[in-house]
């Protein structure tokens, strides 16, 4: 089965960056510890845009993404993020070419 990915852009509320980033770090700990099917969960600040954050997420397959969504740390993130986020944009990705963490070429 093919990898599944997301590209997410968050626009944060003014003054919310520090608290949002702390929530993300806490969530990432749970992902590293409990989600072998989450291949990449990369969170970024955007140069020149202090209220923007981007995430690139890559899952072994769609089932791994669904398992990610069921995890308590993810549920907590999804509940809490609205305190800090003004706008969320999500692109669902179907990888077809490149180099991936499993070493497999697409």
PDB file of C-alpha atoms in Angstrom:
ATOM      1  CA  UNK A   1       0.000   0.000   0.000  1.00  0.00           C
ATOM      2  CA  UNK A   2       1.202   3.528  -0.795  1.00  0.00           C
ATOM      3  CA  UNK A   3       2.406   6.177   1.651  1.00  0.00           C
ATOM      4  CA  UNK A   4      -0.036   8.900   2.636  1.00  0.00           C
ATOM      5  CA  UNK A   5       0.916  12.450   3.565  1.00  0.00           C
ATOM      6  CA  UNK A   6      -0.336  15.806   4.732  1.00  0.00           C
ATOM      7  CA  UNK A   7       0.954  19.332   4.350  1.00  0.00           C
ATOM      8  CA  UNK A   8      -0.607  21.607   6.961  1.00  0.00           C
ATOM      9  CA  UNK A   9      -0.245  25.370   7.348  1.00  0.00           C
ATOM     10  CA  UNK A  10      -1.333  26.976  10.602  1.00  0.00           C
ATOM     11  CA  UNK A  11      -1.812  30.707  11.013  1.00  0.00           C
ATOM     12  CA  UNK A  12      -1.452  31.413  14.722  1.00  0.00           C
ATOM     13  CA  UNK A  13      -3.262  33.994  16.802  1.00  0.00           C
ATOM     14  CA  UNK A  14      -1.120  36.973  17.791  1.00  0.00           C
ATOM     15  CA  UNK A  15       1.018  36.063  20.801  1.00  0.00           C
ATOM     16  CA  UNK A  16       0.180  32.338  20.663  1.00  0.00           C
ATOM     17  CA  UNK A  17       3.382  30.981  19.089  1.00  0.00           C
ATOM     18  CA  UNK A  18       5.173  29.949  22.294  1.00  0.00           C
ATOM     19  CA  UNK A  19       2.187  28.047  23.713  1.00  0.00           C
ATOM     20  CA  UNK A  20       1.409  26.420  20.347  1.00  0.00           C
ATOM     21  CA  UNK A  21       5.020  25.315  19.935  1.00  0.00           C
ATOM     22  CA  UNK A  22       4.981  23.781  23.434  1.00  0.00           C
ATOM     23  CA  UNK A  23       1.811  21.845  22.528  1.00  0.00           C
ATOM     24  CA  UNK A  24       3.456  20.624  19.327  1.00  0.00           C
ATOM     25  CA  UNK A  25       6.583  19.460  21.168  1.00  0.00           C
ATOM     26  CA  UNK A  26       4.433  17.526  23.641  1.00  0.00           C
ATOM     27  CA  UNK A  27       2.475  15.933  20.786  1.00  0.00           C
ATOM     28  CA  UNK A  28       5.653  15.032  18.888  1.00  0.00           C
ATOM     29  CA  UNK A  29       6.947  13.129  21.941  1.00  0.00           C
ATOM     30  CA  UNK A  30       3.841  10.925  21.845  1.00  0.00           C
ATOM     31  CA  UNK A  31       4.210  10.400  18.107  1.00  0.00           C
ATOM     32  CA  UNK A  32       7.856   9.318  18.434  1.00  0.00           C
ATOM     33  CA  UNK A  33       7.038   6.956  21.296  1.00  0.00           C
ATOM     34  CA  UNK A  34       3.824   5.346  20.024  1.00  0.00           C
ATOM     35  CA  UNK A  35       3.481   5.634  16.242  1.00  0.00           C
ATOM     36  CA  UNK A  36       5.745   3.376  14.184  1.00  0.00           C
ATOM     37  CA  UNK A  37       3.558   4.010  11.116  1.00  0.00           C
ATOM     38  CA  UNK A  38       4.240   7.751  11.260  1.00  0.00           C
ATOM     39  CA  UNK A  39       7.377   7.997   9.129  1.00  0.00           C
ATOM     40  CA  UNK A  40       7.798  11.790   9.202  1.00  0.00           C
ATOM     41  CA  UNK A  41       6.185  14.396  11.438  1.00  0.00           C
ATOM     42  CA  UNK A  42       8.164  17.541  10.725  1.00  0.00           C
ATOM     43  CA  UNK A  43       7.087  20.892  12.159  1.00  0.00           C
ATOM     44  CA  UNK A  44       8.550  24.159  10.904  1.00  0.00           C
ATOM     45  CA  UNK A  45       8.565  27.856  11.620  1.00  0.00           C
ATOM     46  CA  UNK A  46       8.255  29.928   8.454  1.00  0.00           C
ATOM     47  CA  UNK A  47      11.082  32.386   7.871  1.00  0.00           C
ATOM     48  CA  UNK A  48       9.750  35.949   7.880  1.00  0.00           C
ATOM     49  CA  UNK A  49       6.270  34.871   9.066  1.00  0.00           C
ATOM     50  CA  UNK A  50       6.356  34.516  12.869  1.00  0.00           C
ATOM     51  CA  UNK A  51       2.690  33.489  13.104  1.00  0.00           C
ATOM     52  CA  UNK A  52       2.963  30.702  10.534  1.00  0.00           C
ATOM     53  CA  UNK A  53       3.793  27.057  11.159  1.00  0.00           C
ATOM     54  CA  UNK A  54       3.946  24.278   8.581  1.00  0.00           C
ATOM     55  CA  UNK A  55       3.831  20.542   9.147  1.00  0.00           C
ATOM     56  CA  UNK A  56       4.847  17.807   6.738  1.00  0.00           C
ATOM     57  CA  UNK A  57       3.468  14.438   7.779  1.00  0.00           C
ATOM     58  CA  UNK A  58       4.185  11.133   6.064  1.00  0.00           C
ATOM     59  CA  UNK A  59       2.529   7.876   7.065  1.00  0.00           C
ATOM     60  CA  UNK A  60       3.274   4.324   5.982  1.00  0.00           C
ATOM     61  CA  UNK A  61      -0.273   4.167   4.592  1.00  0.00           C
ATOM     62  CA  UNK A  62      -3.745   5.564   5.203  1.00  0.00           C
ATOM     63  CA  UNK A  63      -4.326   3.090   8.058  1.00  0.00           C
ATOM     64  CA  UNK A  64      -1.260   4.502   9.870  1.00  0.00           C
ATOM     65  CA  UNK A  65      -2.721   7.995   9.495  1.00  0.00           C
ATOM     66  CA  UNK A  66      -6.037   6.800  10.938  1.00  0.00           C
ATOM     67  CA  UNK A  67      -4.147   5.226  13.864  1.00  0.00           C
ATOM     68  CA  UNK A  68      -2.350   8.553  14.394  1.00  0.00           C
ATOM     69  CA  UNK A  69      -5.705  10.336  14.557  1.00  0.00           C
ATOM     70  CA  UNK A  70      -6.932   7.922  17.281  1.00  0.00           C
ATOM     71  CA  UNK A  71      -3.947   8.428  19.605  1.00  0.00           C
ATOM     72  CA  UNK A  72      -4.567  10.290  22.905  1.00  0.00           C
ATOM     73  CA  UNK A  73      -1.718  12.756  22.243  1.00  0.00           C
ATOM     74  CA  UNK A  74      -3.182  13.589  18.825  1.00  0.00           C
ATOM     75  CA  UNK A  75      -6.707  13.947  20.220  1.00  0.00           C
ATOM     76  CA  UNK A  76      -5.303  16.312  22.867  1.00  0.00           C
ATOM     77  CA  UNK A  77      -3.526  18.386  20.192  1.00  0.00           C
ATOM     78  CA  UNK A  78      -6.661  18.616  18.042  1.00  0.00           C
ATOM     79  CA  UNK A  79      -8.723  19.764  21.039  1.00  0.00           C
ATOM     80  CA  UNK A  80      -6.213  22.316  22.326  1.00  0.00           C
ATOM     81  CA  UNK A  81      -4.941  23.838  19.080  1.00  0.00           C
ATOM     82  CA  UNK A  82      -8.001  26.021  18.546  1.00  0.00           C
ATOM     83  CA  UNK A  83      -6.852  28.184  21.471  1.00  0.00           C
ATOM     84  CA  UNK A  84      -3.793  29.167  19.428  1.00  0.00           C
ATOM     85  CA  UNK A  85      -4.766  28.816  15.771  1.00  0.00           C
ATOM     86  CA  UNK A  86      -6.603  31.384  13.677  1.00  0.00           C
ATOM     87  CA  UNK A  87      -6.612  29.419  10.414  1.00  0.00           C
ATOM     88  CA  UNK A  88      -5.721  25.875   9.298  1.00  0.00           C
ATOM     89  CA  UNK A  89      -5.066  24.800   5.708  1.00  0.00           C
ATOM     90  CA  UNK A  90      -4.606  21.084   4.926  1.00  0.00           C
ATOM     91  CA  UNK A  91      -3.442  19.407   1.723  1.00  0.00           C
ATOM     92  CA  UNK A  92      -3.756  15.619   1.550  1.00  0.00           C
ATOM     93  CA  UNK A  93      -0.786  14.208  -0.350  1.00  0.00           C
ATOM     94  CA  UNK A  94      -0.328  11.078  -2.422  1.00  0.00           C
ATOM     95  CA  UNK A  95       3.444  10.696  -2.921  1.00  0.00           C
ATOM     96  CA  UNK A  96       4.550   9.529  -6.342  1.00  0.00           C
ATOM     97  CA  UNK A  97       8.256  10.424  -6.751  1.00  0.00           C
ATOM     98  CA  UNK A  98      11.195  11.158  -4.502  1.00  0.00           C
ATOM     99  CA  UNK A  99      13.280   9.758  -1.666  1.00  0.00           C
ATOM    100  CA  UNK A 100      11.466   8.572   1.443  1.00  0.00           C
ATOM    101  CA  UNK A 101      12.667   7.625   4.970  1.00  0.00           C
ATOM    102  CA  UNK A 102      12.135   3.931   4.373  1.00  0.00           C
ATOM    103  CA  UNK A 103      14.773   4.195   1.659  1.00  0.00           C
ATOM    104  CA  UNK A 104      12.231   3.260  -0.962  1.00  0.00           C
ATOM    105  CA  UNK A 105      12.311   5.262  -4.136  1.00  0.00           C
ATOM    106  CA  UNK A 106       8.990   6.324  -5.671  1.00  0.00           C
TER     107      UNK A 106
END
